[in-house]
Amino acid sequence: MTLRLFNTLTGQLDELLPSDREALRMYACGPTVYDYSHIGNFRTFLQVDVLRRFLKLTGTQVRHVMNITDVDDKIIRNATAAGVSIGTYTASFEAAFFEDLESLRVERPEIIAHATEHIPKMVELVQKLAAAGAAYQAEDGSWYFRLAAFPEYGKLSKKDLSGMEDGARVDVDEYEKDSARDFALWKAAKPGETSWDTAIGRGRPGWHIECSTMAMEYLGESFDLHAGGEDLIFPHHENEIAQSESVTHKTFARHWMHVRFLLVDGRKMSKSEGNFYTLRDLLLKGYKASAIRLALISVPYRHQFNFTFDGLVEATAAIERLRTFKQRLTEGRFSQGENPALQESAKKAQAEYLAALNNDLNTAEARAPIFDLIRTANTALDQAQLKAGDRDAILAVLASFDAVFDVMEDRDAEPTRHALEWAEKSGRMAEVAPELLARQGLTDEAIDALVAERTQAKRQRNFARADQIRNELAEKGVVIEDSKDGVRWKRK
Ligand SMILES: [Zn+2]
């Protein structure tokens, strides 16, 4: 059986196979590192993770490239406002991004490519486009792609672009949604902006040229799959195709996978609506990284996913069920032999699980037979009908499930600890759920006790101990205030 995955380019389910029969060459658009990524971004990275893990599970190696956009309008604007170089500005957000990916158990792509480390190759591509008549330089020194030079423009997004204004240009990284315009390949330097001195002038690359350049650099002129969020179909991916195919005259990516947006409580997620969440926000509210992972992958990538806190509670319970069941199997003692009915159940669950994922990565349908198997096996366990051979067969099914879902092992303490450390460093302890602090051993009672001990120590002129307690509490975001009315404390 082969994975059939929806292809935005052809508008149908197509078989996904590595054309070189060795490794599936895939490119997935990475983050622009100007802020913390939100759960909508992570839904995309997680669904791509499901794809690469499933390919590996079924015997296909992957060569997966992800870009890091470390120069763009927003980065320059924010770095200037913060009074630091763009390198300094992006470094901390890039580190945070990878820490978040690790918390969510997203596998690292084989190749991570930074835009700022590929400037000469981008310049080369602009030169090739100019030689092909598909790029021109404007009066201010910026370079633009000539849309009129690529009649196939619109083939990915299926947009009717006949009303396209010839020669109209757009030079910002933030686009109006539906307008097709000659887009910037290279932006001439404005005073004070980060720029590179190159053969096509002083300036910096546009966003689209980065992905075309780095995809072809690591995967060749024509490769198997390009992935990203659905918001990138137009214009970003359309532009990548135009830039690449105008030079190579080959199909840039054969297969395009796009992950649908998520809603939060049925509404579009936005800062102004107050329903905007980063991974860190959720960890500080006390949700576990594994539950967030499971919730974000359990709805298939092409379906709209409605994120709710109830959904996270459901995912937490599902993970508990998985872990408790596995523990029951690994710690129990079973007589030798097999129970034919259970062998059959295990085989059926495995087949249905693989069939669901082969069918356009239907993660919801893939989950169901696993939980059915757990129910059946739990009943057999209760009746002492499960034998050692069944345990092995069922553990093998769980392993295959976890090769993709990866939530069975309890590794949740570390992401939570990281989030708390981050909250302390960045003055966000007030956002931490009281239950979480209590779980970390910092109940109000515990603080009261420490504060009382400190008062006692001071009274006994044991100032070393008193200071030690004050520092310990400060590290955990608790400030002690001495006043003439006594000692008060508060959480930062
Ligand atoms: Zn991209």
PDB file of N, CA, C and O and ligand atoms in Angstrom, residues 29 211 236 240, ligand 1:
ATOM      1  N   CYS A  29       8.081  25.086   4.361  1.00  0.00           N
ATOM      2  CA  CYS A  29       8.403  26.454   4.756  1.00  0.00           C
ATOM      3  C   CYS A  29       8.495  26.548   6.276  1.00  0.00           C
ATOM      4  O   CYS A  29       7.599  26.105   6.989  1.00  0.00           O
ATOM      5  N   CYS A 211      13.001  30.850  -0.514  1.00  0.00           N
ATOM      6  CA  CYS A 211      12.554  29.456  -0.533  1.00  0.00           C
ATOM      7  C   CYS A 211      12.890  28.783  -1.858  1.00  0.00           C
ATOM      8  O   CYS A 211      13.316  27.633  -1.873  1.00  0.00           O
ATOM      9  N   HIS A 236       2.779  33.172  -1.779  1.00  0.00           N
ATOM     10  CA  HIS A 236       4.147  32.684  -1.568  1.00  0.00           C
ATOM     11  C   HIS A 236       4.505  31.489  -2.456  1.00  0.00           C
ATOM     12  O   HIS A 236       5.502  31.516  -3.176  1.00  0.00           O
ATOM     13  N   GLU A 240       6.991  31.123  -5.629  1.00  0.00           N
ATOM     14  CA  GLU A 240       8.129  30.197  -5.664  1.00  0.00           C
ATOM     15  C   GLU A 240       8.140  29.416  -6.983  1.00  0.00           C
ATOM     16  O   GLU A 240       9.187  29.231  -7.604  1.00  0.00           O
TER      17      GLU A 240
HETATM   18 ZN    ZN B   1       8.586  29.338   1.835  1.00  0.00          ZN
END
